[in-house]
Amino acid sequence: MTASVARRERWLVPIVAAIVLAAVVQAALLRAHNDLSVDEPFMASAIAHPESLPATFVHDNHPLAYLLLIAWARLFGSSAFALRALSMVAYAGAIAFSAAAARHSGSITTAWLTALLIGCSVPIGLEHAATARPYGLLVLFAAMALWASIRVDRAASRVRAAFPIAAAHLLGLFTHPIFVFASLASALAGALCGRKRLLLAGAPIVAIAVYLVSWWHVLKQSLALPATSWMRRPGADDLVAGYTALWGNRNGFVFAGIVLALVCLRGLAARRVLTRDVAFAALTVLFVFGSAFVASQMTPAYLAARTPMLVLPAASMAFAALVSELGTPALTGIVALLVMTASLRYTVEGWRRPDPAPTHASLAAVAARASCGDTIVATGLSYAPLAYFAPRANVPSCVTVRVFPDDVRDHPGWLDMSPGYQARLDAAAPAVASSLPRTGTLWVFVKRRGIGAEAGDAIVRQIAARRALRETLPLRGTFFDEVQVFGPAP
């Protein structure tokens, strides 16, 4: 190692640490003014009642994420920031592991550029980096699996090489079942281009086997649920949307153009850059997208807002290697500037933007007018956030919270929209409407557009046939965008 390289090496750790710190700060600022939203309230409520977790795992099969969040909350509390901080720490770890993998396979420039590409990933990276859900952990375990696979040649024995790879994949699988696409992609990529092909292919498969044997009794129940019935089969546009989610629409297309131009201009020199490690990372990305896309033609699993989290470390390393090795220092600087300005702009806009789902404030406005004997009717997917925020918004305990459809109380983020969905809603709505107290005011939280709107329409039609609509409040929050107020039954 020359003196110049040694000096640069000493600067690598502080540079990566600065990138990690900047990413954590940006992630925190993005969600600083926002209530827990989407599926976060369900998870926050579930960890407050650990005795119910076995049933919860069937409907929301992320056992490791729940257990880690329980331990985290006991140490740091259960505020919105504290719950989201686990994802921030996990995301920071993902940046560090990915930079270490890139340094082992490439140059110092490749390492810090990899870290920067992950730390400045918008919209998908930084959004999930401050969310009390499993996705920040998924990036961490994907980065750990990449790092362990890249370092396989340094292990003193096959067992020592295989264990960290299998462990990283097993942690990912117990965090979220969709990690199976990352494990399968890693196994196939390792079989094609690894230094120790049998080991690289076998370790992820062993992890999948251990996961299935130990967790099948729960997993089979989850797979039997219509949890993805609301998702559509993806098309080519969804694949493009998943790719551009990594670094934004503009940067995504610019970076694709840079790769194409470098490969065309440098020709045979590209083969020097495409080492086994870089090829492994690039193939992993392609196989994750490809396997999830193909599987989704039978059972929807690919989601442009979620699946790319599995490939962010590998995609960042592969792109960083191509730019730093085939391009010029000026081009590397341009790429770095593009991702930094994009993430900074995204963070500033997120900081300035009002909370898109102010559930707490909306519920507090209702609580100020509600009286004992009133009933809140949570339609669609609004039950979990309303139940979570009700005590925090000072909703009187004598105000009942009812849910429609009833099965939504057991799981977050999805409705049973399998064939016959509307008919089931229409059949269930009359009985629910009839069972509501005849006295007191009904505060019906409904969503007029998007997923859950059908449930609101079905129950509101039945309630309107029995009571007079007093007013409609323009209150919004997670899974609702207005509150319809009905007086007592005549």
Short mmCIF file of C-alpha atoms in Angstrom, two decimals:
data_model
loop_
_atom_site.label_atom_id
_atom_site.label_comp_id
_atom_site.label_asym_id
_atom_site.label_seq_id
_atom_site.Cartn_x
_atom_site.Cartn_y
_atom_site.Cartn_z
CA MET A 1 0.00 0.00 0.00
CA THR A 2 1.47 3.34 -1.07
CA ALA A 3 1.56 6.35 1.24
CA SER A 4 -1.14 8.06 -0.84
CA VAL A 5 -3.49 5.09 -0.63
CA ALA A 6 -2.81 4.74 3.10
CA ARG A 7 -3.78 8.38 3.66
CA ARG A 8 -6.99 7.89 1.68
CA GLU A 9 -7.73 4.70 3.59
CA ARG A 10 -7.51 6.58 6.87
CA TRP A 11 -10.11 9.03 5.59
CA LEU A 12 -12.56 6.33 4.52
CA VAL A 13 -13.97 5.58 7.96
CA PRO A 14 -14.64 9.27 8.83
CA ILE A 15 -16.22 9.82 5.40
CA VAL A 16 -18.53 6.80 5.76
CA ALA A 17 -19.35 7.88 9.33
CA ALA A 18 -20.31 11.34 8.06
CA ILE A 19 -22.53 9.79 5.39
CA VAL A 20 -24.18 7.58 8.01
CA LEU A 21 -24.82 10.55 10.29
CA ALA A 22 -26.23 12.64 7.45
CA ALA A 23 -28.55 9.82 6.39
CA VAL A 24 -29.87 9.32 9.92
CA VAL A 25 -30.46 13.05 10.37
CA GLN A 26 -32.26 13.33 7.04
CA ALA A 27 -34.43 10.30 7.78
CA ALA A 28 -35.37 11.75 11.16
CA LEU A 29 -36.21 15.14 9.70
CA LEU A 30 -38.39 13.60 6.99
CA ARG A 31 -40.78 12.14 9.57
CA ALA A 32 -40.24 14.54 12.48
CA HIS A 33 -43.64 16.24 12.13
CA ASN A 34 -45.58 13.15 11.12
CA ASP A 35 -47.82 10.91 13.19
CA LEU A 36 -47.29 7.19 13.06
CA SER A 37 -49.09 6.22 9.88
CA VAL A 38 -50.07 3.42 7.51
CA ASP A 39 -49.08 0.16 9.31
CA GLU A 40 -46.99 1.77 12.07
CA PRO A 41 -49.87 2.18 14.57
CA PHE A 42 -50.76 -1.50 14.27
CA MET A 43 -47.19 -2.53 15.04
CA ALA A 44 -46.93 -0.03 17.91
CA SER A 45 -50.15 -1.38 19.43
CA ALA A 46 -49.07 -5.00 18.97
CA ILE A 47 -45.76 -4.64 20.82
CA ALA A 48 -47.65 -3.17 23.77
CA HIS A 49 -49.39 -6.54 24.16
CA PRO A 50 -46.67 -9.19 23.68
CA GLU A 51 -49.02 -11.96 24.78
CA SER A 52 -50.99 -11.52 21.55
CA LEU A 53 -47.97 -11.77 19.24
CA PRO A 54 -48.42 -15.46 18.27
CA ALA A 55 -51.76 -14.56 16.68
CA THR A 56 -50.31 -11.36 15.24
CA PHE A 57 -47.51 -13.25 13.47
CA VAL A 58 -50.08 -15.13 11.39
CA HIS A 59 -51.51 -11.89 10.02
CA ASP A 60 -48.30 -9.83 9.98
CA ASN A 61 -45.49 -12.36 9.55
CA HIS A 62 -42.48 -10.31 10.70
CA PRO A 63 -41.49 -12.02 13.98
CA LEU A 64 -37.93 -10.75 14.27
CA ALA A 65 -38.98 -7.16 13.59
CA TYR A 66 -41.60 -7.33 16.34
CA LEU A 67 -39.24 -8.90 18.87
CA LEU A 68 -36.49 -6.39 18.16
CA LEU A 69 -38.94 -3.50 18.43
CA ILE A 70 -40.23 -4.78 21.77
CA ALA A 71 -36.69 -4.89 23.16
CA TRP A 72 -35.94 -1.47 21.64
CA ALA A 73 -39.08 0.10 23.13
CA ARG A 74 -38.21 -1.21 26.58
CA LEU A 75 -34.84 0.50 26.35
CA PHE A 76 -35.80 3.76 24.65
CA GLY A 77 -39.55 4.19 25.07
CA SER A 78 -42.47 4.04 22.69
CA SER A 79 -42.67 7.57 21.29
CA ALA A 80 -42.93 7.89 17.51
CA PHE A 81 -39.27 8.93 17.29
CA ALA A 82 -38.11 6.09 19.53
CA LEU A 83 -40.01 3.45 17.57
CA ARG A 84 -38.68 4.77 14.27
CA ALA A 85 -35.14 5.04 15.62
CA LEU A 86 -34.68 1.26 15.34
CA SER A 87 -35.02 1.57 11.56
CA MET A 88 -32.62 4.51 11.54
CA VAL A 89 -29.96 2.49 13.35
CA ALA A 90 -30.56 -0.48 11.04
CA TYR A 91 -30.22 1.76 7.99
CA ALA A 92 -26.98 3.18 9.36
CA GLY A 93 -25.69 -0.37 9.73
CA ALA A 94 -26.69 -1.13 6.14
CA ILE A 95 -24.59 1.79 4.89
CA ALA A 96 -21.57 0.63 6.89
CA PHE A 97 -21.82 -3.04 5.81
CA SER A 98 -22.29 -2.07 2.17
CA ALA A 99 -19.29 0.26 2.23
CA ALA A 100 -17.20 -2.52 3.79
CA ALA A 101 -18.29 -4.96 1.07
CA ALA A 102 -17.49 -2.42 -1.64
CA ARG A 103 -14.05 -1.70 -0.17
CA HIS A 104 -13.21 -5.39 -0.09
CA SER A 105 -14.15 -5.81 -3.75
CA GLY A 106 -13.02 -2.47 -5.12
CA SER A 107 -11.38 0.86 -4.48
CA ILE A 108 -11.74 3.41 -1.73
CA THR A 109 -13.79 5.56 -4.10
CA THR A 110 -16.15 2.64 -4.74
CA ALA A 111 -16.61 2.23 -0.99
CA TRP A 112 -17.57 5.81 -0.15
CA LEU A 113 -19.68 6.20 -3.28
CA THR A 114 -21.59 3.03 -2.35
CA ALA A 115 -22.23 4.47 1.09
CA LEU A 116 -23.39 7.74 -0.42
CA LEU A 117 -25.76 6.06 -2.88
CA ILE A 118 -27.49 4.25 -0.01
CA GLY A 119 -27.40 7.21 2.37
CA CYS A 120 -28.99 9.48 -0.24
CA SER A 121 -31.52 7.02 -1.65
CA VAL A 122 -34.81 8.81 -2.18
CA PRO A 123 -37.65 8.28 -2.13
CA ILE A 124 -37.51 4.66 -1.00
CA GLY A 125 -34.38 4.53 1.15
CA LEU A 126 -34.75 7.48 3.49
CA GLU A 127 -38.53 7.07 3.74
CA HIS A 128 -38.21 3.52 5.08
CA ALA A 129 -35.17 4.46 7.15
CA ALA A 130 -37.46 6.28 9.58
CA THR A 131 -40.49 3.99 9.61
CA ALA A 132 -41.53 1.73 12.47
CA ARG A 133 -41.86 -1.26 10.17
CA PRO A 134 -39.47 -4.05 9.03
CA TYR A 135 -38.04 -2.41 5.91
CA GLY A 136 -35.03 -0.68 7.44
CA LEU A 137 -34.05 -4.04 8.91
CA LEU A 138 -34.45 -5.68 5.50
CA VAL A 139 -31.84 -3.32 4.04
CA LEU A 140 -29.50 -4.10 6.92
CA PHE A 141 -29.74 -7.86 6.46
CA ALA A 142 -29.43 -7.54 2.67
CA ALA A 143 -26.24 -5.53 3.23
CA MET A 144 -24.95 -8.08 5.74
CA ALA A 145 -25.60 -10.90 3.28
CA LEU A 146 -23.75 -8.99 0.54
CA TRP A 147 -20.81 -8.28 2.85
CA ALA A 148 -20.59 -11.91 4.02
CA SER A 149 -20.73 -13.18 0.44
CA ILE A 150 -18.07 -10.78 -0.79
CA ARG A 151 -15.73 -11.77 2.06
CA VAL A 152 -16.14 -15.49 1.50
CA ASP A 153 -12.56 -15.87 0.24
CA ARG A 154 -11.12 -14.58 3.53
CA ALA A 155 -12.65 -17.28 5.70
CA ALA A 156 -10.29 -19.90 7.12
CA SER A 157 -12.78 -22.72 6.54
CA ARG A 158 -15.98 -23.43 4.65
CA VAL A 159 -18.00 -23.45 7.87
CA ARG A 160 -16.71 -20.04 8.90
CA ALA A 161 -17.50 -18.72 5.43
CA ALA A 162 -20.97 -20.24 5.23
CA PHE A 163 -22.21 -19.33 8.72
CA PRO A 164 -22.38 -15.50 8.35
CA ILE A 165 -23.99 -15.81 4.92
CA ALA A 166 -26.66 -18.23 6.14
CA ALA A 167 -27.18 -16.21 9.33
CA ALA A 168 -27.74 -12.95 7.42
CA HIS A 169 -30.28 -14.62 5.13
CA LEU A 170 -32.03 -16.30 8.04
CA LEU A 171 -32.36 -12.97 9.86
CA GLY A 172 -33.80 -11.43 6.71
CA LEU A 173 -36.32 -14.24 6.25
CA PHE A 174 -37.57 -13.94 9.83
CA THR A 175 -37.87 -10.20 9.31
CA HIS A 176 -40.09 -10.44 6.23
CA PRO A 177 -41.05 -13.38 3.98
CA ILE A 178 -40.27 -11.38 0.82
CA PHE A 179 -36.58 -11.76 1.73
CA VAL A 180 -36.87 -15.15 0.06
CA PHE A 181 -36.40 -13.36 -3.26
CA ALA A 182 -33.09 -11.94 -2.01
CA SER A 183 -31.99 -15.37 -0.79
CA LEU A 184 -32.88 -17.13 -4.03
CA ALA A 185 -31.24 -14.38 -6.10
CA SER A 186 -28.08 -14.54 -4.00
CA ALA A 187 -27.90 -18.32 -4.36
CA LEU A 188 -28.31 -18.17 -8.14
CA ALA A 189 -25.83 -15.29 -8.52
CA GLY A 190 -23.32 -17.14 -6.35
CA ALA A 191 -23.70 -20.30 -8.40
CA LEU A 192 -22.92 -18.38 -11.58
CA CYS A 193 -20.01 -16.19 -10.60
CA GLY A 194 -18.72 -16.83 -7.12
CA ARG A 195 -15.18 -17.87 -6.18
CA LYS A 196 -16.67 -20.65 -4.04
CA ARG A 197 -19.78 -21.33 -6.03
CA LEU A 198 -21.13 -24.26 -4.06
CA LEU A 199 -20.78 -22.40 -0.77
CA LEU A 200 -22.29 -19.15 -2.08
CA ALA A 201 -25.21 -21.00 -3.61
CA GLY A 202 -25.69 -23.40 -0.71
CA ALA A 203 -25.65 -21.06 2.29
CA PRO A 204 -28.78 -19.07 1.30
CA ILE A 205 -30.59 -22.29 0.40
CA VAL A 206 -29.74 -23.74 3.83
CA ALA A 207 -31.16 -20.57 5.40
CA ILE A 208 -34.39 -20.96 3.42
CA ALA A 209 -34.63 -24.61 4.46
CA VAL A 210 -34.11 -23.81 8.16
CA TYR A 211 -36.69 -21.02 7.94
CA LEU A 212 -39.29 -23.26 6.30
CA VAL A 213 -38.76 -26.17 8.71
CA SER A 214 -38.85 -24.01 11.84
CA TRP A 215 -41.56 -21.54 10.80
CA TRP A 216 -43.79 -23.47 8.42
CA HIS A 217 -46.53 -23.95 11.02
CA VAL A 218 -47.05 -20.16 11.03
CA LEU A 219 -46.06 -19.42 7.46
CA LYS A 220 -48.66 -21.78 5.97
CA GLN A 221 -51.39 -19.94 7.87
CA SER A 222 -50.11 -16.60 6.57
CA LEU A 223 -49.95 -17.87 3.00
CA ALA A 224 -53.57 -19.01 3.24
CA LEU A 225 -54.71 -15.46 3.99
CA PRO A 226 -55.79 -13.12 1.15
CA ALA A 227 -53.15 -10.62 2.29
CA THR A 228 -52.11 -9.67 -1.25
CA SER A 229 -55.58 -9.67 -2.80
CA TRP A 230 -55.49 -5.87 -2.96
CA MET A 231 -52.31 -5.93 -5.07
CA ARG A 232 -52.38 -6.10 -8.85
CA ARG A 233 -50.10 -8.14 -11.05
CA PRO A 234 -47.13 -5.92 -11.94
CA GLY A 235 -46.24 -4.86 -15.46
CA ALA A 236 -43.16 -3.39 -17.07
CA ASP A 237 -44.06 0.05 -15.72
CA ASP A 238 -43.88 -1.34 -12.17
CA LEU A 239 -40.37 -2.63 -12.78
CA VAL A 240 -39.31 0.81 -13.99
CA ALA A 241 -41.01 2.41 -10.98
CA GLY A 242 -39.15 0.04 -8.66
CA TYR A 243 -35.80 0.98 -10.21
CA THR A 244 -36.46 4.73 -10.16
CA ALA A 245 -37.55 4.46 -6.52
CA LEU A 246 -33.90 3.85 -5.63
CA TRP A 247 -32.67 7.36 -6.52
CA GLY A 248 -35.65 9.18 -7.99
CA ASN A 249 -36.98 9.48 -11.53
CA ARG A 250 -34.46 12.00 -12.81
CA ASN A 251 -31.39 10.39 -11.29
CA GLY A 252 -32.60 6.91 -12.12
CA PHE A 253 -32.70 7.61 -15.85
CA VAL A 254 -29.49 9.66 -15.73
CA PHE A 255 -27.64 6.83 -13.99
CA ALA A 256 -28.95 4.27 -16.48
CA GLY A 257 -27.64 6.50 -19.26
CA ILE A 258 -24.26 6.80 -17.54
CA VAL A 259 -23.89 3.02 -17.27
CA LEU A 260 -24.85 2.52 -20.90
CA ALA A 261 -22.46 5.23 -22.08
CA LEU A 262 -19.55 3.91 -19.99
CA VAL A 263 -19.98 0.36 -21.21
CA CYS A 264 -20.24 1.48 -24.84
CA LEU A 265 -17.31 3.90 -24.68
CA ARG A 266 -14.93 1.78 -22.63
CA GLY A 267 -15.76 -1.48 -24.39
CA LEU A 268 -13.44 -4.26 -23.29
CA ALA A 269 -12.29 -2.24 -20.28
CA ALA A 270 -15.69 -2.94 -18.74
CA ARG A 271 -14.64 -6.57 -18.29
CA ARG A 272 -11.92 -5.46 -15.90
CA VAL A 273 -14.50 -3.73 -13.72
CA LEU A 274 -16.94 -6.60 -13.87
CA THR A 275 -15.09 -8.69 -11.34
CA ARG A 276 -16.80 -11.65 -9.73
CA ASP A 277 -17.87 -9.46 -6.83
CA VAL A 278 -19.40 -6.74 -9.01
CA ALA A 279 -21.04 -9.34 -11.24
CA PHE A 280 -22.42 -11.06 -8.12
CA ALA A 281 -23.98 -7.79 -6.92
CA ALA A 282 -25.39 -6.90 -10.35
CA LEU A 283 -26.86 -10.36 -10.91
CA THR A 284 -28.40 -10.33 -7.45
CA VAL A 285 -30.25 -7.14 -8.36
CA LEU A 286 -31.51 -8.57 -11.65
CA PHE A 287 -32.58 -11.87 -10.08
CA VAL A 288 -34.45 -10.20 -7.20
CA PHE A 289 -36.47 -8.05 -9.59
CA GLY A 290 -36.93 -10.93 -12.01
CA SER A 291 -37.99 -13.57 -9.48
CA ALA A 292 -40.39 -11.23 -7.68
CA PHE A 293 -41.88 -10.11 -11.00
CA VAL A 294 -42.37 -13.65 -12.30
CA ALA A 295 -43.81 -14.90 -9.00
CA SER A 296 -46.21 -11.97 -8.97
CA GLN A 297 -47.80 -13.11 -12.20
CA MET A 298 -49.28 -15.96 -10.13
CA THR A 299 -49.54 -14.43 -6.65
CA PRO A 300 -48.83 -10.69 -6.30
CA ALA A 301 -45.69 -10.12 -4.22
CA TYR A 302 -43.75 -7.41 -6.05
CA LEU A 303 -44.41 -3.83 -4.95
CA ALA A 304 -42.46 -0.91 -6.37
CA ALA A 305 -42.61 0.87 -3.00
CA ARG A 306 -41.14 -2.08 -1.08
CA THR A 307 -39.27 -4.71 -3.13
CA PRO A 308 -36.35 -2.40 -4.13
CA MET A 309 -35.27 -2.29 -0.48
CA LEU A 310 -33.89 -5.80 -1.01
CA VAL A 311 -31.51 -4.67 -3.76
CA LEU A 312 -30.41 -1.24 -2.57
CA PRO A 313 -27.02 -2.38 -1.16
CA ALA A 314 -26.13 -4.55 -4.17
CA ALA A 315 -27.37 -2.00 -6.71
CA SER A 316 -25.40 0.78 -5.02
CA MET A 317 -22.20 -1.27 -4.97
CA ALA A 318 -22.49 -2.36 -8.61
CA PHE A 319 -23.21 1.16 -9.86
CA ALA A 320 -20.48 2.70 -7.70
CA ALA A 321 -17.93 0.23 -9.07
CA LEU A 322 -18.84 0.99 -12.68
CA VAL A 323 -18.69 4.76 -12.18
CA SER A 324 -15.50 4.87 -10.10
CA GLU A 325 -13.55 2.34 -12.19
CA LEU A 326 -14.74 3.14 -15.72
CA GLY A 327 -15.44 6.83 -15.31
CA THR A 328 -13.36 9.83 -14.36
CA PRO A 329 -13.07 11.55 -10.98
CA ALA A 330 -15.21 14.33 -12.44
CA LEU A 331 -17.99 11.86 -13.29
CA THR A 332 -17.79 10.39 -9.79
CA GLY A 333 -18.15 13.89 -8.38
CA ILE A 334 -21.16 14.59 -10.60
CA VAL A 335 -22.91 11.40 -9.45
CA ALA A 336 -22.19 12.25 -5.83
CA LEU A 337 -23.51 15.78 -6.31
CA LEU A 338 -26.69 14.53 -8.00
CA VAL A 339 -27.64 12.16 -5.20
CA MET A 340 -26.72 14.61 -2.43
CA THR A 341 -28.74 17.47 -3.90
CA ALA A 342 -31.71 15.17 -4.57
CA SER A 343 -31.76 13.84 -1.00
CA LEU A 344 -31.29 17.31 0.48
CA ARG A 345 -34.12 18.73 -1.60
CA TYR A 346 -36.34 15.78 -0.70
CA THR A 347 -35.57 16.21 3.00
CA VAL A 348 -36.25 19.95 2.99
CA GLU A 349 -39.54 19.44 1.17
CA GLY A 350 -40.51 16.69 3.63
CA TRP A 351 -39.62 18.90 6.60
CA ARG A 352 -41.73 21.78 5.26
CA ARG A 353 -44.67 19.67 4.13
CA PRO A 354 -47.52 19.34 6.63
CA ASP A 355 -48.28 15.89 7.95
CA PRO A 356 -50.15 14.08 5.14
CA ALA A 357 -51.98 11.92 7.69
CA PRO A 358 -52.61 13.92 10.90
CA THR A 359 -54.65 11.20 12.58
CA HIS A 360 -53.97 12.45 16.11
CA ALA A 361 -55.12 16.02 15.38
CA SER A 362 -58.23 14.86 13.50
CA LEU A 363 -59.21 12.48 16.27
CA ALA A 364 -58.60 15.18 18.88
CA ALA A 365 -61.02 17.46 17.00
CA VAL A 366 -63.66 14.75 17.19
CA ALA A 367 -62.87 14.03 20.85
CA ALA A 368 -63.48 17.67 21.75
CA ARG A 369 -67.08 17.33 20.54
CA ALA A 370 -67.83 13.71 21.41
CA SER A 371 -69.87 12.67 24.44
CA CYS A 372 -70.39 9.46 26.37
CA GLY A 373 -72.60 7.13 24.37
CA ASP A 374 -71.22 8.26 21.03
CA THR A 375 -69.66 5.75 18.66
CA ILE A 376 -66.69 6.06 16.32
CA VAL A 377 -67.03 3.85 13.24
CA ALA A 378 -63.67 3.07 11.65
CA THR A 379 -64.15 1.94 8.05
CA GLY A 380 -61.69 0.29 5.71
CA LEU A 381 -58.19 0.24 7.15
CA SER A 382 -58.62 3.15 9.57
CA TYR A 383 -59.25 1.01 12.67
CA ALA A 384 -55.64 0.41 13.76
CA PRO A 385 -54.57 4.09 13.66
CA LEU A 386 -57.82 5.26 15.29
CA ALA A 387 -57.60 2.69 18.07
CA TYR A 388 -53.94 3.57 18.66
CA PHE A 389 -54.47 7.34 18.81
CA ALA A 390 -57.82 7.33 20.65
CA PRO A 391 -56.38 7.45 24.20
CA ARG A 392 -53.62 9.83 23.08
CA ALA A 393 -56.20 12.20 21.56
CA ASN A 394 -58.26 12.13 24.79
CA VAL A 395 -61.21 10.32 23.27
CA PRO A 396 -63.44 9.50 26.28
CA SER A 397 -63.24 5.86 27.26
CA CYS A 398 -67.04 5.77 27.18
CA VAL A 399 -66.92 6.40 23.41
CA THR A 400 -66.87 3.06 21.60
CA VAL A 401 -64.72 2.42 18.53
CA ARG A 402 -66.36 0.01 16.06
CA VAL A 403 -64.76 -1.40 12.93
CA PHE A 404 -66.08 -2.29 9.49
CA PRO A 405 -65.29 -4.80 8.08
CA ASP A 406 -64.68 -6.67 11.31
CA ASP A 407 -61.65 -8.74 10.23
CA VAL A 408 -59.52 -5.60 9.80
CA ARG A 409 -58.90 -5.44 13.56
CA ASP A 410 -56.62 -8.49 13.25
CA HIS A 411 -54.11 -7.24 10.68
CA PRO A 412 -52.59 -4.09 9.19
CA GLY A 413 -52.43 -2.73 5.71
CA TRP A 414 -54.68 -5.02 3.69
CA LEU A 415 -58.28 -5.81 2.98
CA ASP A 416 -59.71 -9.08 1.76
CA MET A 417 -60.38 -7.90 -1.79
CA SER A 418 -60.57 -11.39 -3.26
CA PRO A 419 -63.48 -12.05 -5.67
CA GLY A 420 -66.82 -11.20 -4.07
CA TYR A 421 -65.38 -8.38 -1.96
CA GLN A 422 -68.17 -5.88 -2.69
CA ALA A 423 -70.85 -8.51 -2.19
CA ARG A 424 -69.40 -9.44 1.21
CA LEU A 425 -69.37 -5.79 2.26
CA ASP A 426 -72.96 -5.26 1.14
CA ALA A 427 -74.08 -8.41 2.96
CA ALA A 428 -72.34 -7.51 6.23
CA ALA A 429 -73.17 -3.79 6.35
CA PRO A 430 -76.89 -4.03 7.32
CA ALA A 431 -76.19 -6.16 10.40
CA VAL A 432 -73.36 -3.86 11.54
CA ALA A 433 -75.47 -0.75 11.01
CA SER A 434 -78.38 -2.29 12.95
CA SER A 435 -76.09 -3.24 15.84
CA LEU A 436 -74.90 0.33 16.39
CA PRO A 437 -76.42 2.12 19.42
CA ARG A 438 -79.60 4.02 18.54
CA THR A 439 -78.67 6.84 20.88
CA GLY A 440 -75.67 9.11 20.69
CA THR A 441 -73.79 10.49 17.72
CA LEU A 442 -72.01 8.35 15.13
CA TRP A 443 -68.64 9.61 13.91
CA VAL A 444 -67.94 7.65 10.74
CA PHE A 445 -64.36 7.84 9.46
CA VAL A 446 -64.40 7.12 5.73
CA LYS A 447 -62.06 7.15 2.77
CA ARG A 448 -63.62 8.50 -0.40
CA ARG A 449 -60.83 7.51 -2.79
CA GLY A 450 -58.47 4.57 -2.92
CA ILE A 451 -58.27 1.32 -0.99
CA GLY A 452 -60.97 1.15 1.68
CA ALA A 453 -63.42 3.48 -0.05
CA GLU A 454 -65.77 0.58 -0.82
CA ALA A 455 -66.10 -0.29 2.85
CA GLY A 456 -66.96 3.28 3.76
CA ASP A 457 -69.57 3.53 1.02
CA ALA A 458 -71.22 0.25 2.04
CA ILE A 459 -71.66 1.09 5.73
CA VAL A 460 -72.55 4.75 5.14
CA ARG A 461 -75.42 3.73 2.84
CA GLN A 462 -76.88 1.57 5.60
CA ILE A 463 -76.37 4.18 8.32
CA ALA A 464 -77.89 6.93 6.14
CA ALA A 465 -81.02 4.81 5.73
CA ARG A 466 -81.47 4.82 9.51
CA ARG A 467 -80.17 8.22 10.64
CA ALA A 468 -79.87 11.79 9.45
CA LEU A 469 -76.49 13.11 8.32
CA ARG A 470 -75.69 16.19 10.38
CA GLU A 471 -72.45 17.31 8.76
CA THR A 472 -69.32 16.19 7.00
CA LEU A 473 -66.00 17.19 8.56
CA PRO A 474 -62.96 17.64 6.27
CA LEU A 475 -60.66 15.74 8.62
CA ARG A 476 -58.01 13.40 7.27
CA GLY A 477 -55.57 10.87 8.60
CA THR A 478 -54.31 7.38 7.94
CA PHE A 479 -56.82 5.59 5.69
CA PHE A 480 -59.54 8.26 6.00
CA ASP A 481 -60.15 11.64 4.39
CA GLU A 482 -63.41 12.78 5.95
CA VAL A 483 -65.67 12.20 8.95
CA GLN A 484 -69.43 11.93 8.48
CA VAL A 485 -71.48 12.82 11.56
CA PHE A 486 -74.86 11.13 12.03
CA GLY A 487 -77.39 11.98 14.73
CA PRO A 488 -79.30 9.49 16.93
CA ALA A 489 -81.74 7.10 15.29
CA PRO A 490 -85.36 8.40 15.30
#
